[in-house]
CSV table of C-alpha atoms in Angstrom, one decimal:
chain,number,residue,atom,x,y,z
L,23,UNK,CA,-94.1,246.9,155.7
L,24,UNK,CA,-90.7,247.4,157.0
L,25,UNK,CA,-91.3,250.5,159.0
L,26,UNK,CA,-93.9,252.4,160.7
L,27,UNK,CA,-95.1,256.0,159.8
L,28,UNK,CA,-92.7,257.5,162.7
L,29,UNK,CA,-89.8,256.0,161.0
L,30,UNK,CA,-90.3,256.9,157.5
L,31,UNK,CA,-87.4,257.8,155.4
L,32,UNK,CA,-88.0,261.6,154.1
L,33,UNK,CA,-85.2,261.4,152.2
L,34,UNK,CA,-86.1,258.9,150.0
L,35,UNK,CA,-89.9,260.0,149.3
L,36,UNK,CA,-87.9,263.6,148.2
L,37,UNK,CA,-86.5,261.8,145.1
L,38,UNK,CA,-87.1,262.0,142.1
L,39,UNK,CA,-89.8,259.6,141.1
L,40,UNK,CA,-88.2,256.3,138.9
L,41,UNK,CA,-89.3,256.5,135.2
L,42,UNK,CA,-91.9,253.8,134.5
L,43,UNK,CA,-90.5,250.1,133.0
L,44,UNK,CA,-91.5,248.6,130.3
L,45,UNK,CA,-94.8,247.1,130.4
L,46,UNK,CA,-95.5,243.5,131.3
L,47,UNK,CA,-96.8,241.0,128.7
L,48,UNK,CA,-100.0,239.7,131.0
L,49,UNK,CA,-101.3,241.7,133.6
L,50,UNK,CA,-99.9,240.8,137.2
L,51,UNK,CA,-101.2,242.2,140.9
L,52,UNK,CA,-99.2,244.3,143.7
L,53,UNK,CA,-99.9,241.8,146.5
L,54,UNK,CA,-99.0,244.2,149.4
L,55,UNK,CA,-98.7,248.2,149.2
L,56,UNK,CA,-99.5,251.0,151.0
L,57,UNK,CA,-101.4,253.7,149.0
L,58,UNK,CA,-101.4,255.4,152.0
L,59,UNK,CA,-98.4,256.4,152.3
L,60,UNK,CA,-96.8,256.2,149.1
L,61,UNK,CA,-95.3,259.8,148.3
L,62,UNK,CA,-96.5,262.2,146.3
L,63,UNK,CA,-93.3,262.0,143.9
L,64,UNK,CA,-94.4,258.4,143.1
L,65,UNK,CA,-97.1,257.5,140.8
L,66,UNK,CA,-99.6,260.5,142.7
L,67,UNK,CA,-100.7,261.3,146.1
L,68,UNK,CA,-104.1,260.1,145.2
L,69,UNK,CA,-104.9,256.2,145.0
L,70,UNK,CA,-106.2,256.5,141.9
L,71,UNK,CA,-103.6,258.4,140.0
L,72,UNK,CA,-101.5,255.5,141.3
L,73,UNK,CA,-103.8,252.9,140.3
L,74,UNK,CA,-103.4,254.5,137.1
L,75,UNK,CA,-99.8,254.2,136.9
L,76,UNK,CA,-100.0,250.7,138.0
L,77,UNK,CA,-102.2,249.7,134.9
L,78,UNK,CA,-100.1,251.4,132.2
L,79,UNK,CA,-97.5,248.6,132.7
L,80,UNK,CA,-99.7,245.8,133.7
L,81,UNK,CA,-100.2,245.8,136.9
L,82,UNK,CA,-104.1,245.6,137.2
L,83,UNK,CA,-104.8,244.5,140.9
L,84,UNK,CA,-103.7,245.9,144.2
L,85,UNK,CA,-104.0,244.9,147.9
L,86,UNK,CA,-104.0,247.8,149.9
L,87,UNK,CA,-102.7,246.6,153.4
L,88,UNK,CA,-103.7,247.8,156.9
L,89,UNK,CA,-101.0,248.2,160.1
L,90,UNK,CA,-103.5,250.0,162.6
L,91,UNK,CA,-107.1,250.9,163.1
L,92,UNK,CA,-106.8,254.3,160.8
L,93,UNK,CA,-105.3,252.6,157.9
L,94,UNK,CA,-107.6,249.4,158.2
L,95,UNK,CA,-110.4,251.5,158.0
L,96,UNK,CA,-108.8,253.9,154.9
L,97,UNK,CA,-108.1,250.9,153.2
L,98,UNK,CA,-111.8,249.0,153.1
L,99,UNK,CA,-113.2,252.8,152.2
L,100,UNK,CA,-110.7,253.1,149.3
L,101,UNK,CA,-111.4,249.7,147.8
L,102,UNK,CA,-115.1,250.3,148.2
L,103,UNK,CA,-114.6,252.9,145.5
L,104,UNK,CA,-111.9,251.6,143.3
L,105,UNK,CA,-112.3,248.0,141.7
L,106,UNK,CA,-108.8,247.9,141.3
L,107,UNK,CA,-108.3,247.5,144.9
L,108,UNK,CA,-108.6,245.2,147.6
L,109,UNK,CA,-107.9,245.8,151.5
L,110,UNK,CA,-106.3,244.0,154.1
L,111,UNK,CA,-106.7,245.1,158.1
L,112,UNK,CA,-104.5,244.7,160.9
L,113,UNK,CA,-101.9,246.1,163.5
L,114,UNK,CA,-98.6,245.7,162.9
L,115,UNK,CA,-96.3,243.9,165.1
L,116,UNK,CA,-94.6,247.0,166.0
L,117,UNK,CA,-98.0,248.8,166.8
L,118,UNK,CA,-99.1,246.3,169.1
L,119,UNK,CA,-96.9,247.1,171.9
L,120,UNK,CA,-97.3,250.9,172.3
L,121,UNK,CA,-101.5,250.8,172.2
L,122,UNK,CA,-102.9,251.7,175.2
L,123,UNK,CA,-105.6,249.3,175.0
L,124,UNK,CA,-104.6,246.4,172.2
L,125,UNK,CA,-108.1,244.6,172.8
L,126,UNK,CA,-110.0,247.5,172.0
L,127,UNK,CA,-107.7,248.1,168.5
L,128,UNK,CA,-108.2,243.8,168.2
L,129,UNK,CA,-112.0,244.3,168.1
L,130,UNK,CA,-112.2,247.5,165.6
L,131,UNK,CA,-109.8,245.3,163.4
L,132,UNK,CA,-111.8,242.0,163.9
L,133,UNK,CA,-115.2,244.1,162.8
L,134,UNK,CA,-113.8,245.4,160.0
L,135,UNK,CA,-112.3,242.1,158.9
L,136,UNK,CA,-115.9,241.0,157.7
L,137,UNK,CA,-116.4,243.8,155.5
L,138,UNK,CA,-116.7,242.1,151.6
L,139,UNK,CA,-113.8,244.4,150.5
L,140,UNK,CA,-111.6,243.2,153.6
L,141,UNK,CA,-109.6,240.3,151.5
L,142,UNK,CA,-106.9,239.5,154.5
L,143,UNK,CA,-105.9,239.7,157.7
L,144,UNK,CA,-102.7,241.7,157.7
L,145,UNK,CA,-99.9,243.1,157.9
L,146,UNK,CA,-99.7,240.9,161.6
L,147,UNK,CA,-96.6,238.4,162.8
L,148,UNK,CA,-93.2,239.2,164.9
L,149,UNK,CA,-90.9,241.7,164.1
L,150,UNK,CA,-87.5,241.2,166.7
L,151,UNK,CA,-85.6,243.9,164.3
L,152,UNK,CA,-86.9,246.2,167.2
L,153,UNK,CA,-87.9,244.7,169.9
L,154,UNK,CA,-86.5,246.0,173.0
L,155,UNK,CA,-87.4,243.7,175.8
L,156,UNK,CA,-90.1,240.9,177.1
L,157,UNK,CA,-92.8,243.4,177.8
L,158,UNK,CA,-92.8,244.1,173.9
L,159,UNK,CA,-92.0,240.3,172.6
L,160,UNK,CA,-95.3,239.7,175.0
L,161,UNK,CA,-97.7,242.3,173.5
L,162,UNK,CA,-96.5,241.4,169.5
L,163,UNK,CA,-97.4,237.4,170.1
L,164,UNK,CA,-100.3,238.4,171.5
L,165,UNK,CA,-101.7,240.3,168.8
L,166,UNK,CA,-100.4,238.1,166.0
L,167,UNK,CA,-102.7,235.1,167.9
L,168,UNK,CA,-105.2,237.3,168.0
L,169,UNK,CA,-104.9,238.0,164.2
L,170,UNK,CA,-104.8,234.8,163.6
L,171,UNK,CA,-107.8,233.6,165.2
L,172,UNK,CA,-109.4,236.7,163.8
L,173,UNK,CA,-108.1,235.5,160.3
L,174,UNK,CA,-109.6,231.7,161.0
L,175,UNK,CA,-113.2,232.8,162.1
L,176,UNK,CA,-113.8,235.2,158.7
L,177,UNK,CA,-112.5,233.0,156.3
L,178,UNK,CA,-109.6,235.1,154.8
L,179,UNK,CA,-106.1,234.8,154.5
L,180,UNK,CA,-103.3,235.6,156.8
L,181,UNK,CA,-100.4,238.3,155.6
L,182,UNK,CA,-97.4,237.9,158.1
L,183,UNK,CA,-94.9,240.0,158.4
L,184,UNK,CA,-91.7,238.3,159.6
L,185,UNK,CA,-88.3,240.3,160.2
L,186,UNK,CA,-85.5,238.3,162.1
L,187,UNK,CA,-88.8,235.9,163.8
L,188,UNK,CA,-88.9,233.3,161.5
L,189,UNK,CA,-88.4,230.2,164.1
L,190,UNK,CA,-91.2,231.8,166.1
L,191,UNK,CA,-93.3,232.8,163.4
L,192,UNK,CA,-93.7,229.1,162.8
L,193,UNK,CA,-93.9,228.2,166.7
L,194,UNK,CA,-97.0,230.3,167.0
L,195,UNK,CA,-98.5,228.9,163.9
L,196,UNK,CA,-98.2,225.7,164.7
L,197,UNK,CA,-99.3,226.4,168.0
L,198,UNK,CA,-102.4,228.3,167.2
L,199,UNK,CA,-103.1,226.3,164.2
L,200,UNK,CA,-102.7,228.0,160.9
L,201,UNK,CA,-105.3,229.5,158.7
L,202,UNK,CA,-106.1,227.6,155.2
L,203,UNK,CA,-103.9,230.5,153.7
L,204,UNK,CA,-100.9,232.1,155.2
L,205,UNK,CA,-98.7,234.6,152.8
L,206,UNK,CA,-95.5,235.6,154.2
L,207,UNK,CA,-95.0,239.0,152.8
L,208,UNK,CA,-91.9,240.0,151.8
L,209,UNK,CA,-90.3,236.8,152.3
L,210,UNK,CA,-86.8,237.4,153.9
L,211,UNK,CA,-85.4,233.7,154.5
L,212,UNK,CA,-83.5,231.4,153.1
L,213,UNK,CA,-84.0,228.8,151.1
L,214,UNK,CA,-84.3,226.3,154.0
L,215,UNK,CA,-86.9,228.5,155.4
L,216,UNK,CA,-88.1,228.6,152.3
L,217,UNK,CA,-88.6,225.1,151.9
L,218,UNK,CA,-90.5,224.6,155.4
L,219,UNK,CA,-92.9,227.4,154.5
L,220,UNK,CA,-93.5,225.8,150.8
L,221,UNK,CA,-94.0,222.4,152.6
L,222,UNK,CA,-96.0,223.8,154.7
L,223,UNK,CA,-99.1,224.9,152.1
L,224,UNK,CA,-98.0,229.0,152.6
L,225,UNK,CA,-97.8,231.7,149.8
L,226,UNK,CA,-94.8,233.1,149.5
L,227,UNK,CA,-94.7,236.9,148.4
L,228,UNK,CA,-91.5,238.9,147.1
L,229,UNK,CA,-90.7,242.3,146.9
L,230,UNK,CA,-87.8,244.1,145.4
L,231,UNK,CA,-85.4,242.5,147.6
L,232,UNK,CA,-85.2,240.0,145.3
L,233,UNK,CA,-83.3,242.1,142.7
L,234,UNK,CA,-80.8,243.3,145.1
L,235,UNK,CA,-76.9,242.3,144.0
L,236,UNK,CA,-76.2,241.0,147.6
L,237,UNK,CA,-79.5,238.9,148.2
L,238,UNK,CA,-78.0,235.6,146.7
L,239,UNK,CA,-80.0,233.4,149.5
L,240,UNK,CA,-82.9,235.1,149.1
L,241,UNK,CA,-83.1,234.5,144.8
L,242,UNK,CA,-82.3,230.8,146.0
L,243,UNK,CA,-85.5,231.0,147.8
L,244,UNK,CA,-87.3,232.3,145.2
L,245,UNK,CA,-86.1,229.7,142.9
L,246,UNK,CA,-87.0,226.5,144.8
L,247,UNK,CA,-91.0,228.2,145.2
L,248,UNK,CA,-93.6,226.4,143.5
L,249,UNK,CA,-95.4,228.9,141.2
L,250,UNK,CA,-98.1,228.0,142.5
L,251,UNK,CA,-97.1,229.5,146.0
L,252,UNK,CA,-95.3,232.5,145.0
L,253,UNK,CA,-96.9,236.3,144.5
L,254,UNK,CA,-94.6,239.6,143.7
L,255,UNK,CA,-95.7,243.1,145.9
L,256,UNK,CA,-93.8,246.3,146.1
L,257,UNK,CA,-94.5,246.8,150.1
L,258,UNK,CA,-94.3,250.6,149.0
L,259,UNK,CA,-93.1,253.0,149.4
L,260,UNK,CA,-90.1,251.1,150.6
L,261,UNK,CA,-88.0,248.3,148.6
L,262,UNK,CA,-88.0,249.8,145.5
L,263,UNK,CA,-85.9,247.5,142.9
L,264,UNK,CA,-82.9,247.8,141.4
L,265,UNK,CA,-81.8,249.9,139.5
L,266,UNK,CA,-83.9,252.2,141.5
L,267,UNK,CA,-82.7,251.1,145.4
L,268,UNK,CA,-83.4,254.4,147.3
L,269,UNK,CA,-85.9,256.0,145.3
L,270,UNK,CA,-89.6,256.1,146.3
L,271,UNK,CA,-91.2,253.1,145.4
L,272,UNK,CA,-95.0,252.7,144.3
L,273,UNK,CA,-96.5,249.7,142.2
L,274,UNK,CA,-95.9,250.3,138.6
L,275,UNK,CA,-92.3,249.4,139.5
L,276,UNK,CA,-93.4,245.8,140.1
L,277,UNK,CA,-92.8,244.8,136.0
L,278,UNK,CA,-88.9,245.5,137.2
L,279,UNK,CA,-89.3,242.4,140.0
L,280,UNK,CA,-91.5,240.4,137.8
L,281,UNK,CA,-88.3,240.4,135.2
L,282,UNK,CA,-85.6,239.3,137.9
L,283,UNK,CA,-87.8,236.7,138.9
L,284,UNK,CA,-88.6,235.4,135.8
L,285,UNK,CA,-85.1,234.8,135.1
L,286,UNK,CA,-84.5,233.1,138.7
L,287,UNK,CA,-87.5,231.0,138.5
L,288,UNK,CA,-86.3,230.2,134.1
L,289,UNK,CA,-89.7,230.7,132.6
L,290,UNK,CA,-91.1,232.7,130.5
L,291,UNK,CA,-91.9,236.3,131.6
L,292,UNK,CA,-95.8,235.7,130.4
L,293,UNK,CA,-96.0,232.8,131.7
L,294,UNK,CA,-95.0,233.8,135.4
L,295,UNK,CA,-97.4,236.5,135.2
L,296,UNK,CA,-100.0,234.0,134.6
L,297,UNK,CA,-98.9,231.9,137.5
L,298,UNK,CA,-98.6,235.0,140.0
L,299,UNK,CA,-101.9,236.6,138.5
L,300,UNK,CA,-103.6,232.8,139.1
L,301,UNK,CA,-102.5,232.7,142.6
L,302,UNK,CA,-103.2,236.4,143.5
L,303,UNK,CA,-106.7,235.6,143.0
L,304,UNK,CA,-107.0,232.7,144.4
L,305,UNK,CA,-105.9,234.4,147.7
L,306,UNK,CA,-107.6,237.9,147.0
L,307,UNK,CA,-109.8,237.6,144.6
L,308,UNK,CA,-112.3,237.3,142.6
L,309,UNK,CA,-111.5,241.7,141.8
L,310,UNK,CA,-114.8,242.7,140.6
């Protein structure tokens, strides 16, 4: 997520809603989105009109991520009653440092995290974009060890998000020891960072970043990621591809991403949804 609820963009959830792509060959997942707050001129206000508009093109699954104790909690209740989805639980980076009492939020979000329709621990990680001094800096690492050792003890994968952190992101992983899975949602580095993350074992997940003109680095990223490592999420509402940059975003947009990276990564457009599909549930899954 690239923004918390306070910071939203009205403007953008007041457009027009983008007309819906052509549908993918295979089915694919939307590894990261936020039903929650999707707007109403997406695919619905309701998760399951948007589930709906996610399956008419092909995209069957979707991980429904957490970034405080309400949305955690929304999250596991929706995928209880919708097959389609699975949850994630977590504060966000940006939460952590305004609660006042993070270990009380820690333990609601480590008791969730063993609920069967909990798939990950996430959205958690550094986000510098915003941080204003040491006091915050402080309260973020703390909560992403804490994450992480949450994430370690269930079983389940870590979802980081990362924005202008990476060389710390790393430092606290390696410090705390990382889980068996790490996904770096919407992956913002280079291919150098790229290449440490790939050697590293971690899934990385792009959103419609990929298909902006000016993100050159990024596509190079993208390119040298094993399929085997790589997933495709909307983070909606925000990120919505091109040709659709400003509009409200929401998950049956993802067949636009999946084409732009099917002709970065040169294979065939079935054949990547296989690969992304593969790996989604070997994070995720098994979706009943």
């Amino acid at each position: 997520m690239t923004t918390d609820r306070a910071m939203r963009d009205t403007d953008r959830m007041e457009r027009p809603a983008p007309p819906a792509p052509e549908p993918l060959p295979r089915p694919v997942l939307d590894s990261h989105v936020h039903l929650d707050i999707v707007g109403s001129d997406g695919a619905g206000a309701s998760p399951e009109a948007q589930v709906e508009a996610a399956r008419a093109v092909g995209v069957d699954r979707l991980v429904q991520v957490g970034i405080d104790v309400e949305s955690s909690r929304w999250g596991i209740t929706v995928a209880e009653k919708n097959p389609a989805v699975v949850a994630t639980v977590a504060l966000h980076p940006n939460d952590g440092p305004r609660l006042a009492d993070l270990d009380a939020a820690l333990a609601e979000i480590s008791a969730m995290a063993e609920h069967e329709r909990c798939r990950g621990i996430g959205e958690t990680g550094l986000d510098f974009f915003r941080t204003t001094g040491p006091a915050e800096l402080a309260a973020q690492e703390r909560s992403f060890r804490a994450h992480i050792a949450i994430a370690k003890r269930v079983g389940k994968p870590l979802v980081i998000h990362d924005r202008d952190a990476h060389a710390d992101v790393l430092r606290v992983l390696d410090d705390e020891g990382a889980p068996e899975t790490v996904v770096l949602h919407c992956f913002s580095g280079d291919a150098d960072f790229a290449a440490e993350c790939v050697r590293r074992g971690y899934v990385l997940s792009f959103a419609g970043t990929v298909t902006f003109k000016n993100a050159v680095g990024l596509r190079e990223a993208a390119r040298l990621t094993p399929l085997t490592q790589l997933l495709v999420e909307t983070d909606a509402p925000f990120l919505t591809p091109t040709p659709h940059r400003g509009a409200p975003n929401a998950s049956y947009l993802i067949p636009l991403t999946m084409r732009a990276l099917a002709e970065v990564k040169e294979v065939p457009l079935a054949d990547l949804c296989d690969a992304i599909s593969a790996t989604g549930d070997r994070v995720f899954g098994p979706w009943p």
